Coordinates of C-alpha atoms in Angstrom, one line a residue:
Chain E
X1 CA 0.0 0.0 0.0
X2 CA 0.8 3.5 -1.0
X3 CA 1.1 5.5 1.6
X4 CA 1.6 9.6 1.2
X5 CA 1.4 12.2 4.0
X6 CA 1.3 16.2 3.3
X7 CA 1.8 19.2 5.6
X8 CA 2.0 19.1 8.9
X9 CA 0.9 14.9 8.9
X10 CA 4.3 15.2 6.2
X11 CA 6.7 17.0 9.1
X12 CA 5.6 15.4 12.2
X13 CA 5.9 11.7 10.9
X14 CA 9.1 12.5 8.8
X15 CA 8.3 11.5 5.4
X16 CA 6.1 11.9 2.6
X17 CA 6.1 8.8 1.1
X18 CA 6.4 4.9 1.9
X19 CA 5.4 1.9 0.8
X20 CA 4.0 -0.5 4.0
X21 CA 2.3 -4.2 3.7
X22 CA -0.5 -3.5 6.9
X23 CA -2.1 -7.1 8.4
X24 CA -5.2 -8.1 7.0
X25 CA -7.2 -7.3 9.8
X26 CA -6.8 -4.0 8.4
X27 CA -9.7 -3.1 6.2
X28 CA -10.7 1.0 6.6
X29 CA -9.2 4.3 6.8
X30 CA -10.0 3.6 10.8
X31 CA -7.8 1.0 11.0
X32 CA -5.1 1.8 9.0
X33 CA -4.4 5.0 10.7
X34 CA -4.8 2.9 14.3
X35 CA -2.2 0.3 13.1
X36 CA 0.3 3.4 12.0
X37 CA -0.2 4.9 15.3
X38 CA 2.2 1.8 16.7
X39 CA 4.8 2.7 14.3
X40 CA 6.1 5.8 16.3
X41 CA 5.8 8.6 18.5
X42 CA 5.9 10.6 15.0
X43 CA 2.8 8.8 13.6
X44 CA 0.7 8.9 17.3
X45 CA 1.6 12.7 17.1
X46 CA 0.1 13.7 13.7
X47 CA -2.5 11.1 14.0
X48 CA -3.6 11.9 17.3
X49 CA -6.5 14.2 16.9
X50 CA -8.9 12.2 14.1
X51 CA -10.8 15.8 13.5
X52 CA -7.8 17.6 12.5
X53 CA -7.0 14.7 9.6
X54 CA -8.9 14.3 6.0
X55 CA -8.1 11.5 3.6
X56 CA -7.7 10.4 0.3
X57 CA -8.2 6.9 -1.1
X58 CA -7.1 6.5 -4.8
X59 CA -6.7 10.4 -5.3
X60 CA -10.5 10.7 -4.5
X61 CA -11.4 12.3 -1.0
X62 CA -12.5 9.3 1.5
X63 CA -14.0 9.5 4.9
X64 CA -12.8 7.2 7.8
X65 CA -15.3 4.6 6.9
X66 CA -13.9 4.2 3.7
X67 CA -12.3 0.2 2.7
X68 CA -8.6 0.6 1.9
X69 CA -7.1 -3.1 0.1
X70 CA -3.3 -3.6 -0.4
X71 CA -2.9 -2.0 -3.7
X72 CA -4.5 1.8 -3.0
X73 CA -3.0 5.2 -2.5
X74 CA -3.8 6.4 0.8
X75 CA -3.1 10.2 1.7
X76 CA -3.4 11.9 5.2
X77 CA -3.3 15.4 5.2
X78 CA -4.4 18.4 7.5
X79 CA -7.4 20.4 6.2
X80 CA -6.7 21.9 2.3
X81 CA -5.5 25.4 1.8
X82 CA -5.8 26.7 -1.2
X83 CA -6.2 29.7 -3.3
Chain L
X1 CA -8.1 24.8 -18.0
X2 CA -6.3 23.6 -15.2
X3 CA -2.4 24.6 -14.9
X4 CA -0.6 23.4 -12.0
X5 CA 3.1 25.0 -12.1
X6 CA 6.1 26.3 -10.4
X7 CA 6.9 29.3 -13.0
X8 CA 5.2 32.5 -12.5
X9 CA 2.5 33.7 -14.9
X10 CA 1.6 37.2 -16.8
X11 CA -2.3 38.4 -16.2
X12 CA -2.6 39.9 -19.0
X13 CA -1.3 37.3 -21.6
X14 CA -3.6 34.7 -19.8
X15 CA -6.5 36.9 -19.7
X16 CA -6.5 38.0 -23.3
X17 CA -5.6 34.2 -24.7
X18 CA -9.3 33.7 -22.8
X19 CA -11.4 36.6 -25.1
X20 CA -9.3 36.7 -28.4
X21 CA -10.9 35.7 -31.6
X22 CA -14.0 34.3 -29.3
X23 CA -16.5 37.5 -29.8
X24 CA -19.5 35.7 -28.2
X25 CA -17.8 36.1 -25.1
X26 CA -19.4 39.6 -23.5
X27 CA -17.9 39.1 -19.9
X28 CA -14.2 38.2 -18.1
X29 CA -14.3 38.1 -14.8
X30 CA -11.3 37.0 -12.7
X31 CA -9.4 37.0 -9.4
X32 CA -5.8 36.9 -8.7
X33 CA -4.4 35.5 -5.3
X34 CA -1.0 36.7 -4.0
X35 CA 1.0 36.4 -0.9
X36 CA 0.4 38.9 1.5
X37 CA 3.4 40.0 3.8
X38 CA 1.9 40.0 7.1
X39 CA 0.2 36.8 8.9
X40 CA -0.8 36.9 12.1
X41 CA 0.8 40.1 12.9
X42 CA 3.7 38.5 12.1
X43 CA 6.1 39.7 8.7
X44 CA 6.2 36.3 6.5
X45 CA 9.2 36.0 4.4
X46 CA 8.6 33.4 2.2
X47 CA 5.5 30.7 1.5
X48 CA 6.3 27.0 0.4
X49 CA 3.0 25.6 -1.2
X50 CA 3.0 21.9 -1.2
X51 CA 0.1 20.1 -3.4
X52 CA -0.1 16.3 -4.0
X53 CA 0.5 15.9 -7.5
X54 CA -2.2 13.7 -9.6
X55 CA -4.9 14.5 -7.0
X56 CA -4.5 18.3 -7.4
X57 CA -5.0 18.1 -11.1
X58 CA -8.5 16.3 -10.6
X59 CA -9.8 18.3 -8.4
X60 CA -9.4 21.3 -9.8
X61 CA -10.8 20.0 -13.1
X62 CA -13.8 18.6 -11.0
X63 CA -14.2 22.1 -9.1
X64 CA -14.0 23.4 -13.1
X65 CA -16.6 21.0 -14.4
X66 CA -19.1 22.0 -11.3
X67 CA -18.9 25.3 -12.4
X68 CA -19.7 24.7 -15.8
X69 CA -22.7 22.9 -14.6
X70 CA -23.9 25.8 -12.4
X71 CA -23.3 28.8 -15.4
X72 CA -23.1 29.2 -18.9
X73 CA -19.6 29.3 -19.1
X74 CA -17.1 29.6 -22.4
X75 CA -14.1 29.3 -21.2
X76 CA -12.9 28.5 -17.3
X77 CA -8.7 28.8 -16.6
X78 CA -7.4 28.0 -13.0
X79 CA -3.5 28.7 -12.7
X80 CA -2.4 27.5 -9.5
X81 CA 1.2 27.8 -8.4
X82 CA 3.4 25.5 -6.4
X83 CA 6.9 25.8 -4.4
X84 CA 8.5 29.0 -2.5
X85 CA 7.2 32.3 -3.0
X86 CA 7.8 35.4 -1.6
X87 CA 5.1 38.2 -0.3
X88 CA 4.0 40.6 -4.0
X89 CA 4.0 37.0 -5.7
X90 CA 1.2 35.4 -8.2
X91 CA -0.4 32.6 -6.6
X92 CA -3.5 31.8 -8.2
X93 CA -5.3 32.7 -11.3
X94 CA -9.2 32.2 -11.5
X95 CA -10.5 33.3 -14.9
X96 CA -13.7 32.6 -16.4
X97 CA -15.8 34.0 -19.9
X98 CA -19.5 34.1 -20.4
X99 CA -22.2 35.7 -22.4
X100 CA -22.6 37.9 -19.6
X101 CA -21.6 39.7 -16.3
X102 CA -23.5 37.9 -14.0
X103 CA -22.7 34.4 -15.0
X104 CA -18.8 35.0 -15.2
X105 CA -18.5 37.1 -11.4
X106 CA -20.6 34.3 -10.1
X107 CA -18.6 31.5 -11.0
X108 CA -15.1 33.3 -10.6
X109 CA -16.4 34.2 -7.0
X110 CA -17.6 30.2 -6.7
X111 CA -14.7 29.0 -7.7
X112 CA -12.0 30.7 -5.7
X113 CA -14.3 29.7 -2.7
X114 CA -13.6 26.2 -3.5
X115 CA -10.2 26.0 -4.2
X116 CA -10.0 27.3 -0.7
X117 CA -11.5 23.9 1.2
X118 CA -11.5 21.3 -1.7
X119 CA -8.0 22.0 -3.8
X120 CA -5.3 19.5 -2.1
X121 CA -2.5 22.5 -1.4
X122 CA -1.0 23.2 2.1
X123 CA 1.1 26.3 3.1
X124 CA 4.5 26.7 5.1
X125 CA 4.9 30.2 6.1
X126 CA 8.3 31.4 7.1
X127 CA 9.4 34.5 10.0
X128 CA 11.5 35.3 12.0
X129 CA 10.2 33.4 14.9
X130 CA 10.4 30.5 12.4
X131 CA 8.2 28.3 10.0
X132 CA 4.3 27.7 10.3
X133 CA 2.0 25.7 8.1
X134 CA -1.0 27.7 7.4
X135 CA -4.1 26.3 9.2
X136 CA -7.5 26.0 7.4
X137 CA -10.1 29.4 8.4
X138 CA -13.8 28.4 9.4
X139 CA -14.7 31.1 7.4
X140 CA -13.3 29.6 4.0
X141 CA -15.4 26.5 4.9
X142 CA -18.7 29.4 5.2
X143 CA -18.0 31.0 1.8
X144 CA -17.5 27.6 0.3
X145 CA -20.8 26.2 2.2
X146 CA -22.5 28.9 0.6
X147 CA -22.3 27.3 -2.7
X148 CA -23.6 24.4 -1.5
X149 CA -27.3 25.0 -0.9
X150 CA -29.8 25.1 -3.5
X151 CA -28.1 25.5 -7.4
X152 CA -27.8 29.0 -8.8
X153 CA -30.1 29.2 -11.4
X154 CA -28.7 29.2 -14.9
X155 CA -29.1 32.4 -16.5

C-alpha cells in the first residue's frame, strides 16, 4: 500500500512517502491510521486528533469509513489550503 | 483549464488568450491570489506551497466541471502555483468567460471559494520566529458552504 502524508501529517511523521504491507485485519481508513499509530511517536503525534485529519483513497477524498485493500494510494493530510 | 506550475505567470497574456478571436464572449471576470506580507501580525518571508501531484490536477478539473454545470460558461482557466514564493507574488489565477456579467463574477467568486476547502495544497509560512503551516479558516469553509445550498439558477 501507498502511503503519502502532506503538511503538517508530512513533518511530524518525517516523510512523505512509503510503501507499507499492513495485516489483513486491516480493512478501513480507521484501521489503517490505528495500526500506523504503533509505528512511532511521530505517527501517534500527527495522528492523534482524528478531526484535524482528511483523507484520500485513490486520489479521490474518502472518509474514515472508507475500505482501503493492499494496492490503493492512501493520503493523510491536514485540512486543504488553497487559493 | 487547469495549470498546476512552479513558474510564474503574466495576467494579461492569460487573460486575453481567454477573449481573443472568441466575440460571443461579452464578460471576463477574474481573481488573482498573491502572498500577503503579514500573517498573524507577524512579517512572512517566504510561503512553500506543497500540493499532492495527480490529486491536485482532478480536483481542480472537477471544481472546473461544477462550475460549468452551475453557469453558462465559455471558457474556465485555474492557474495554480506551487513551491516558494515570496510576499508581492502570483499565486493563483481564476478566470472565467461568459455571455454575460453575472454568470462569469458568479462563478469566478464560486470558484475561488472552492479551491480554498477542496484543492489539495498546504502552506508553510516562514518568519522570523520560524516556520508555520497555514491552518484551514472556518470562514473559507462558510464561503465555500455557501455554494452548496440550492443550485444558482442558470441564466
Amino acid at each position: 500500500m501507498q502511503l503519502l502524508y502532506f503538511g503538517w501529517v508530512r513533518t511530524k511523521i518525517g516523510s512523505g512517502r512509503e510503501t507499507l504491507d499492513p495485516p489483513a485485519e486491516v480493512t478501513d481508513v480507521r484501521g489503517l491510521v490505528e495500526w500506523l499509530k504503533l509505528r512511532g511517536d511521530g505517527y501517534q503525534e500527527a495522528l492523534q486528533d482524528l478531526e484535524t485529519i482528511r483523507v484520500a483513497v485513490n486520489q479521490e477524498m474518502a472518509d474514515l469509513d472508507a475500505a482501503v485493500s493492499p494496492g490503493d494510494e492512501v493520503a493523510l493530510f491536514p485540512p486543504m489550503t488553497g487559493g | 483549464m487547469i495549470k498546476v506550475q512552479e513558474q510564474d505567470f503574466e495576467i494579461g497574456a492569460e487573460l486575453a488568450s481567454l477573449t481573443d478571436g472568441n466575440t460571443a464572449v461579452g464578460g471576463l471576470g477574474c481573481f488573482v491570489g498573491l502572498v500577503r506580507d503579514m500573517a498573524n501580525d507577524e512579517q512572512i518571508s517566504s510561503m512553500t506551497l506543497e500540493h499532492y501531484p495527480g490529486m491536485t490536477e482532478k480536483q481542480l478539473a472537477t471544481i472546473e466541471a461544477e462550475a460549468r454545470d452551475r453557469w453558462p460558461l465559455q471558457d474556465v482557466l485555474i492557474i495554480h502555483r506551487y513551491g516558494r514564493l515570496e510576499p508581492g507574488d502570483r499565486i493563483v489565477l481564476v478566470a472565467t468567460t461568459s455571455a454575460h456579467r453575472e454568470a462569469a463574477l458568479e462563478s469566478c467568486h464560486f470558484l475561488i471559494d472552492w479551491l480554498k476547502t477542496k484543492a489539495p495544497f498546504w502552506k508553510l509560512e516562514e518568519s522570523d520566529t520560524g516556520e508555520n503551516w497555514v491552518a484551514a479558516r472556518d470562514s473559507d469553509d462558510d464561503a465555500a458552504d455557501r455554494w452548496s445550498g440550492t443550485a444558482t439558477p442558470k441564466i
